[in-house]
Amino acid sequence: MLNDSGDPPKATLKLSQERSLEERISPDEVQLVYETYHRELFAFLIGVLNDPSAAQDVSQVVFRRLIELGHTAQRETIKGWLFTVAMNEALDYRRKVVRQRQHLEEYCKQIENSQGPTVDEVLVSEEEASRLRELITQLPKDQQQVVRLRIHTGKTFAVIATELQVPLNTVLTRMRLALDKLRKGMHNEFGSGNE
Amino acid sequence: MMSTDMDNDLNWLAMRYVLGELSESDRDAFEQRLLGDLAACEAIAAASRMRHGLHATIADSLVHQPSQQIVRSSARSLPAVAAALLCLSVTFVGVGYWLSSPVSNHIAAELVSRWRTGMDASIDDSDTSVDEIDDSNVESEIPEWLIAGVALENQNSSNGHDNEVKDN
């Protein structure tokens, strides 16, 4: 199912409608799905769980489910099925696992001790980070300020509004406008970049 | 245009979710939406990547900023530093010349004495017993320019004495 250059096709995959229920999804198809969607799925799980270690665990569970149950997918594309499973597993994980903080601490220790990439480096390439750096400097100062405060210091919008002595809606608007500009700038350079 | 506005709304909602800025009820509602809305899931993935990209970018720029500021501020202050050094040099030479004059023979010693008295007073102010003061430590607190000035005065006075002897 790979194209001539050996890359996975950009188009979404469809499962054969003629496959019987007993037939499992083939290893090649699993590999193709993994190569196509694992990065975006990992980013999605980090967004939901806010815990890189938990995101990795759930990601593995999702692809295990793909092997076991991928052939039963009723949806038009496998991607939708994959993300639905991921969301269910993430909610399950959050309900069951109480020790999220311990996982993050262990993960941070692993990051400190290992030579491996950080979460930031895994999700965003160096070229993308470089382009983002440029785009941030092109933002109006007030938008830059809100972005830096929110992302780097982790202060909530309400706290930022209090510190800057502006209405909360002003902070939200600045952040939103900044994100729109950054998103457009990145899209112009790299496309959707999700697959 | 309308779908772009809706996309922007969804992207904004996704970012607020990723940042944990939604209320509990809004968060629950959005998570229910994620169970069946692929576009919303994709928006979450994009928001998560944007967030981590910004985090890496901002952290990196803050790491480089202080050293650049130090370099820039150092470069800007060089003329001021040079001027200050020049003033100090002139002062040092002037004090040394002044101390070398015969009239100020005893003044150098007086200065040292006054300096020491001043140190004593400041130490007293800090409620330290006079008996506990170690003179050697106080001695070391005397500025070098004063010591040098005294040394120069002593040297010149001895040279002056020799010259007087020669003249005579």
Tab-separated table of N, CA and C in Angstrom, chain A residues 30-136:
chain	number	residue	atom	x	y	z
A	30	VAL	N	-1.052	-2.129	9.571
A	30	VAL	CA	-0.802	-1.549	10.897
A	30	VAL	C	0.405	-0.606	10.829
A	31	GLN	N	1.434	-1.069	10.155
A	31	GLN	CA	2.639	-0.232	10.036
A	31	GLN	C	2.338	1.060	9.300
A	32	LEU	N	1.557	0.932	8.243
A	32	LEU	CA	1.218	2.113	7.457
A	32	LEU	C	0.416	3.111	8.289
A	33	VAL	N	-0.570	2.589	9.018
A	33	VAL	CA	-1.378	3.462	9.880
A	33	VAL	C	-0.505	4.114	10.932
A	34	TYR	N	0.385	3.333	11.515
A	34	TYR	CA	1.290	3.871	12.541
A	34	TYR	C	2.156	4.998	11.977
A	35	GLU	N	2.768	4.730	10.837
A	35	GLU	CA	3.664	5.734	10.251
A	35	GLU	C	2.914	6.997	9.858
A	36	THR	N	1.660	6.809	9.455
A	36	THR	CA	0.890	7.965	8.995
A	36	THR	C	0.367	8.813	10.143
A	37	TYR	N	-0.069	8.167	11.204
A	37	TYR	CA	-0.840	8.898	12.217
A	37	TYR	C	-0.216	8.961	13.603
A	38	HIS	N	0.886	8.236	13.873
A	38	HIS	CA	1.321	8.145	15.278
A	38	HIS	C	1.736	9.485	15.855
A	39	ARG	N	2.337	10.348	15.015
A	39	ARG	CA	2.820	11.640	15.519
A	39	ARG	C	1.640	12.524	15.925
A	40	GLU	N	0.647	12.550	15.044
A	40	GLU	CA	-0.516	13.380	15.334
A	40	GLU	C	-1.290	12.797	16.521
A	41	LEU	N	-1.365	11.477	16.573
A	41	LEU	CA	-2.070	10.837	17.680
A	41	LEU	C	-1.378	11.133	19.004
A	42	PHE	N	-0.058	11.090	18.990
A	42	PHE	CA	0.704	11.388	20.204
A	42	PHE	C	0.462	12.833	20.641
A	43	ALA	N	0.472	13.751	19.686
A	43	ALA	CA	0.191	15.161	20.008
A	43	ALA	C	-1.211	15.306	20.579
A	44	PHE	N	-2.157	14.603	19.997
A	44	PHE	CA	-3.535	14.645	20.487
A	44	PHE	C	-3.607	14.137	21.930
A	45	LEU	N	-2.961	13.016	22.212
A	45	LEU	CA	-3.017	12.445	23.560
A	45	LEU	C	-2.323	13.328	24.585
A	46	ILE	N	-1.246	13.984	24.176
A	46	ILE	CA	-0.594	14.928	25.084
A	46	ILE	C	-1.535	16.088	25.376
A	47	GLY	N	-2.257	16.528	24.364
A	47	GLY	CA	-3.200	17.624	24.568
A	47	GLY	C	-4.313	17.248	25.536
A	48	VAL	N	-4.744	15.985	25.485
A	48	VAL	CA	-5.841	15.544	26.347
A	48	VAL	C	-5.342	15.225	27.756
A	49	LEU	N	-4.217	14.522	27.833
A	49	LEU	CA	-3.752	14.020	29.125
A	49	LEU	C	-2.757	14.942	29.806
A	50	ASN	N	-2.085	15.792	29.018
A	50	ASN	CA	-1.077	16.722	29.562
A	50	ASN	C	-0.001	15.963	30.334
A	51	ASP	N	0.330	14.790	29.830
A	51	ASP	CA	1.297	13.939	30.516
A	51	ASP	C	1.974	13.074	29.457
A	52	PRO	N	3.221	13.381	29.103
A	52	PRO	CA	3.871	12.649	28.013
A	52	PRO	C	3.982	11.147	28.273
A	53	SER	N	4.233	10.794	29.519
A	53	SER	CA	4.367	9.373	29.846
A	53	SER	C	3.037	8.657	29.655
A	54	ALA	N	1.968	9.260	30.140
A	54	ALA	CA	0.637	8.679	29.974
A	54	ALA	C	0.264	8.626	28.495
A	55	ALA	N	0.638	9.664	27.749
A	55	ALA	CA	0.330	9.700	26.310
A	55	ALA	C	1.004	8.532	25.593
A	56	GLN	N	2.225	8.231	25.984
A	56	GLN	CA	2.939	7.101	25.378
A	56	GLN	C	2.228	5.795	25.701
A	57	ASP	N	1.843	5.631	26.969
A	57	ASP	CA	1.150	4.394	27.383
A	57	ASP	C	-0.131	4.206	26.593
A	58	VAL	N	-0.919	5.248	26.533
A	58	VAL	CA	-2.224	5.151	25.849
A	58	VAL	C	-2.017	4.936	24.354
A	59	SER	N	-1.017	5.577	23.799
A	59	SER	CA	-0.728	5.403	22.366
A	59	SER	C	-0.447	3.937	22.046
A	60	GLN	N	0.293	3.286	22.918
A	60	GLN	CA	0.596	1.868	22.707
A	60	GLN	C	-0.688	1.037	22.783
A	61	VAL	N	-1.539	1.368	23.739
A	61	VAL	CA	-2.810	0.650	23.872
A	61	VAL	C	-3.650	0.823	22.616
A	62	VAL	N	-3.667	2.014	22.075
A	62	VAL	CA	-4.477	2.305	20.883
A	62	VAL	C	-4.015	1.456	19.704
A	63	PHE	N	-2.722	1.379	19.514
A	63	PHE	CA	-2.248	0.602	18.366
A	63	PHE	C	-2.405	-0.905	18.608
A	64	ARG	N	-2.433	-1.284	19.858
A	64	ARG	CA	-2.745	-2.680	20.152
A	64	ARG	C	-4.202	-2.968	19.791
A	65	ARG	N	-5.061	-2.004	20.106
A	65	ARG	CA	-6.481	-2.145	19.743
A	65	ARG	C	-6.630	-2.194	18.222
A	66	LEU	N	-5.786	-1.440	17.550
A	66	LEU	CA	-5.846	-1.427	16.088
A	66	LEU	C	-5.566	-2.822	15.531
A	67	ILE	N	-4.586	-3.467	16.141
A	67	ILE	CA	-4.230	-4.813	15.687
A	67	ILE	C	-5.389	-5.766	15.961
A	68	GLU	N	-5.963	-5.612	17.146
A	68	GLU	CA	-7.005	-6.556	17.570
A	68	GLU	C	-8.335	-6.302	16.874
A	69	LEU	N	-8.681	-5.009	16.745
A	69	LEU	CA	-10.047	-4.666	16.343
A	69	LEU	C	-10.147	-3.770	15.126
A	70	GLY	N	-9.007	-3.440	14.539
A	70	GLY	CA	-9.036	-2.506	13.419
A	70	GLY	C	-9.897	-2.964	12.260
A	71	HIS	N	-10.010	-4.262	12.103
A	71	HIS	CA	-10.784	-4.811	10.990
A	71	HIS	C	-12.285	-4.620	11.199
A	72	THR	N	-12.703	-4.306	12.390
A	72	THR	CA	-14.132	-4.126	12.665
A	72	THR	C	-14.580	-2.677	12.515
A	73	ALA	N	-13.688	-1.852	12.115
A	73	ALA	CA	-14.008	-0.424	12.011
A	73	ALA	C	-15.162	-0.226	11.052
A	74	GLN	N	-16.155	0.488	11.524
A	74	GLN	CA	-17.323	0.776	10.705
A	74	GLN	C	-17.244	2.159	10.075
A	75	ARG	N	-16.349	2.931	10.510
A	75	ARG	CA	-16.274	4.305	10.033
A	75	ARG	C	-15.685	4.353	8.623
A	76	GLU	N	-15.862	5.461	7.990
A	76	GLU	CA	-15.410	5.607	6.597
A	76	GLU	C	-13.884	5.570	6.513
A	77	THR	N	-13.227	6.154	7.462
A	77	THR	CA	-11.762	6.140	7.457
A	77	THR	C	-11.260	5.564	8.768
A	78	ILE	N	-10.061	5.031	8.743
A	78	ILE	CA	-9.451	4.441	9.936
A	78	ILE	C	-9.020	5.529	10.914
A	79	LYS	N	-8.760	6.722	10.402
A	79	LYS	CA	-8.257	7.783	11.266
A	79	LYS	C	-9.296	8.162	12.326
A	80	GLY	N	-10.527	8.312	11.884
A	80	GLY	CA	-11.581	8.648	12.832
A	80	GLY	C	-11.733	7.574	13.895
A	81	TRP	N	-11.675	6.312	13.455
A	81	TRP	CA	-11.772	5.189	14.382
A	81	TRP	C	-10.632	5.254	15.392
A	82	LEU	N	-9.442	5.510	14.895
A	82	LEU	CA	-8.243	5.549	15.731
A	82	LEU	C	-8.367	6.621	16.820
A	83	PHE	N	-8.814	7.817	16.435
A	83	PHE	CA	-8.900	8.906	17.399
A	83	PHE	C	-10.034	8.698	18.389
A	84	THR	N	-11.102	8.051	17.949
A	84	THR	CA	-12.179	7.740	18.883
A	84	THR	C	-11.690	6.759	19.942
A	85	VAL	N	-10.988	5.722	19.493
A	85	VAL	CA	-10.416	4.759	20.436
A	85	VAL	C	-9.445	5.471	21.382
A	86	ALA	N	-8.638	6.355	20.807
A	86	ALA	CA	-7.651	7.072	21.620
A	86	ALA	C	-8.332	7.908	22.694
A	87	MET	N	-9.410	8.570	22.332
A	87	MET	CA	-10.113	9.416	23.297
A	87	MET	C	-10.736	8.574	24.400
A	88	ASN	N	-11.330	7.462	24.024
A	88	ASN	CA	-11.916	6.562	25.023
A	88	ASN	C	-10.851	6.032	25.980
A	89	GLU	N	-9.754	5.617	25.407
A	89	GLU	CA	-8.662	5.095	26.238
A	89	GLU	C	-8.093	6.178	27.147
A	90	ALA	N	-8.024	7.391	26.625
A	90	ALA	CA	-7.482	8.499	27.428
A	90	ALA	C	-8.409	8.787	28.616
A	91	LEU	N	-9.709	8.792	28.374
A	91	LEU	CA	-10.650	9.038	29.466
A	91	LEU	C	-10.591	7.907	30.483
A	92	ASP	N	-10.448	6.704	29.967
A	92	ASP	CA	-10.316	5.540	30.836
A	92	ASP	C	-9.073	5.656	31.699
A	93	TYR	N	-8.004	6.008	31.047
A	93	TYR	CA	-6.728	6.140	31.742
A	93	TYR	C	-6.839	7.187	32.845
A	94	ARG	N	-7.423	8.326	32.507
A	94	ARG	CA	-7.552	9.396	33.488
A	94	ARG	C	-8.409	8.948	34.670
A	95	ARG	N	-9.418	8.167	34.400
A	95	ARG	CA	-10.277	7.711	35.511
A	95	ARG	C	-9.549	6.718	36.390
A	96	LYS	N	-8.808	5.833	35.788
A	96	LYS	CA	-8.165	4.765	36.557
A	96	LYS	C	-6.898	5.215	37.256
A	97	VAL	N	-6.064	5.928	36.563
A	97	VAL	CA	-4.725	6.209	37.107
A	97	VAL	C	-4.754	7.483	37.933
A	98	VAL	N	-4.343	7.412	39.153
A	98	VAL	CA	-4.361	8.556	40.060
A	98	VAL	C	-2.969	9.185	40.144
A	99	ARG	N	-1.982	8.411	39.885
A	99	ARG	CA	-0.618	8.855	40.126
A	99	ARG	C	-0.041	9.586	38.914
A	100	GLN	N	-0.747	10.565	38.361
A	100	GLN	CA	-0.227	11.255	37.171
A	100	GLN	C	1.033	12.052	37.481
A	101	ARG	N	1.076	12.564	38.611
A	101	ARG	CA	2.234	13.399	38.940
A	101	ARG	C	3.490	12.545	39.052
A	102	GLN	N	3.315	11.316	39.603
A	102	GLN	CA	4.474	10.442	39.735
A	102	GLN	C	5.007	10.046	38.364
A	103	HIS	N	4.094	9.810	37.435
A	103	HIS	CA	4.526	9.444	36.079
A	103	HIS	C	5.322	10.576	35.448
A	104	LEU	N	4.842	11.799	35.638
A	104	LEU	CA	5.527	12.932	35.030
A	104	LEU	C	6.906	13.107	35.639
A	105	GLU	N	6.991	12.907	36.952
A	105	GLU	CA	8.293	13.033	37.606
A	105	GLU	C	9.248	11.959	37.108
A	106	GLU	N	8.731	10.749	36.951
A	106	GLU	CA	9.599	9.682	36.445
A	106	GLU	C	10.040	9.994	35.027
A	107	TYR	N	9.098	10.487	34.226
A	107	TYR	CA	9.425	10.827	32.845
A	107	TYR	C	10.478	11.921	32.807
A	108	CYS	N	10.311	12.929	33.654
A	108	CYS	CA	11.281	14.024	33.683
A	108	CYS	C	12.654	13.501	34.087
A	109	LYS	N	12.668	12.576	35.030
A	109	LYS	CA	13.958	12.002	35.434
A	109	LYS	C	14.578	11.247	34.270
A	110	GLN	N	13.742	10.519	33.532
A	110	GLN	CA	14.254	9.789	32.377
A	110	GLN	C	14.818	10.755	31.348
A	111	ILE	N	14.119	11.840	31.154
A	111	ILE	CA	14.593	12.831	30.194
A	111	ILE	C	15.939	13.393	30.647
A	112	GLU	N	16.057	13.666	31.954
A	112	GLU	CA	17.316	14.218	32.461
A	112	GLU	C	18.454	13.228	32.280
A	113	ASN	N	18.146	11.947	32.507
A	113	ASN	CA	19.215	10.952	32.481
A	113	ASN	C	19.529	10.434	31.081
A	114	SER	N	18.567	10.569	30.199
A	114	SER	CA	18.745	9.973	28.875
A	114	SER	C	19.218	11.006	27.862
A	115	GLN	N	19.635	10.500	26.723
A	115	GLN	CA	20.063	11.386	25.637
A	115	GLN	C	18.915	11.647	24.678
A	116	GLY	N	17.731	11.116	25.013
A	116	GLY	CA	16.633	11.175	24.067
A	116	GLY	C	16.041	12.571	23.910
A	117	PRO	N	15.195	12.758	22.933
A	117	PRO	CA	14.612	14.079	22.692
A	117	PRO	C	13.552	14.415	23.744
A	118	THR	N	13.325	15.698	23.955
A	118	THR	CA	12.256	16.134	24.848
A	118	THR	C	10.935	16.045	24.091
A	119	VAL	N	9.840	16.240	24.807
A	119	VAL	CA	8.524	16.215	24.172
A	119	VAL	C	8.444	17.303	23.112
A	120	ASP	N	8.978	18.471	23.450
A	120	ASP	CA	8.978	19.584	22.493
A	120	ASP	C	9.691	19.171	21.203
A	121	GLU	N	10.824	18.510	21.363
A	121	GLU	CA	11.611	18.130	20.190
A	121	GLU	C	10.909	17.029	19.397
A	122	VAL	N	10.155	16.170	20.078
A	122	VAL	CA	9.458	15.095	19.388
A	122	VAL	C	8.305	15.661	18.549
A	123	LEU	N	7.592	16.623	19.099
A	123	LEU	CA	6.400	17.128	18.428
A	123	LEU	C	6.730	18.165	17.355
A	124	VAL	N	7.817	18.893	17.539
A	124	VAL	CA	8.113	20.009	16.642
A	124	VAL	C	9.541	19.885	16.124
A	125	SER	N	9.676	19.969	14.808
A	125	SER	CA	11.022	19.863	14.225
A	125	SER	C	11.783	21.164	14.436
A	126	GLU	N	13.093	21.107	14.180
A	126	GLU	CA	13.938	22.294	14.367
A	126	GLU	C	13.551	23.400	13.398
A	127	GLU	N	13.172	23.001	12.178
A	127	GLU	CA	12.771	24.014	11.199
A	127	GLU	C	11.491	24.718	11.645
A	128	GLU	N	10.566	23.927	12.178
A	128	GLU	CA	9.307	24.510	12.641
A	128	GLU	C	9.564	25.444	13.820
A	129	ALA	N	10.425	25.019	14.737
A	129	ALA	CA	10.739	25.856	15.900
A	129	ALA	C	11.401	27.155	15.452
A	130	SER	N	12.280	27.040	14.472
A	130	SER	CA	12.970	28.228	13.965
A	130	SER	C	11.978	29.198	13.337
A	131	ARG	N	11.046	28.657	12.559
A	131	ARG	CA	10.042	29.499	11.905
A	131	ARG	C	9.142	30.150	12.950
A	132	LEU	N	8.777	29.372	13.981
A	132	LEU	CA	7.938	29.913	15.060
A	132	LEU	C	8.649	31.072	15.751
A	133	ARG	N	9.946	30.899	15.940
A	133	ARG	CA	10.731	31.958	16.589
A	133	ARG	C	10.632	33.255	15.796
A	134	GLU	N	10.766	33.117	14.488
A	134	GLU	CA	10.631	34.298	13.611
A	134	GLU	C	9.260	34.918	13.730
A	135	LEU	N	8.233	34.045	13.666
A	135	LEU	CA	6.859	34.545	13.664
A	135	LEU	C	6.519	35.256	14.966
A	136	ILE	N	7.034	34.738	16.077
A	136	ILE	CA	6.745	35.372	17.369
A	136	ILE	C	7.271	36.804	17.387
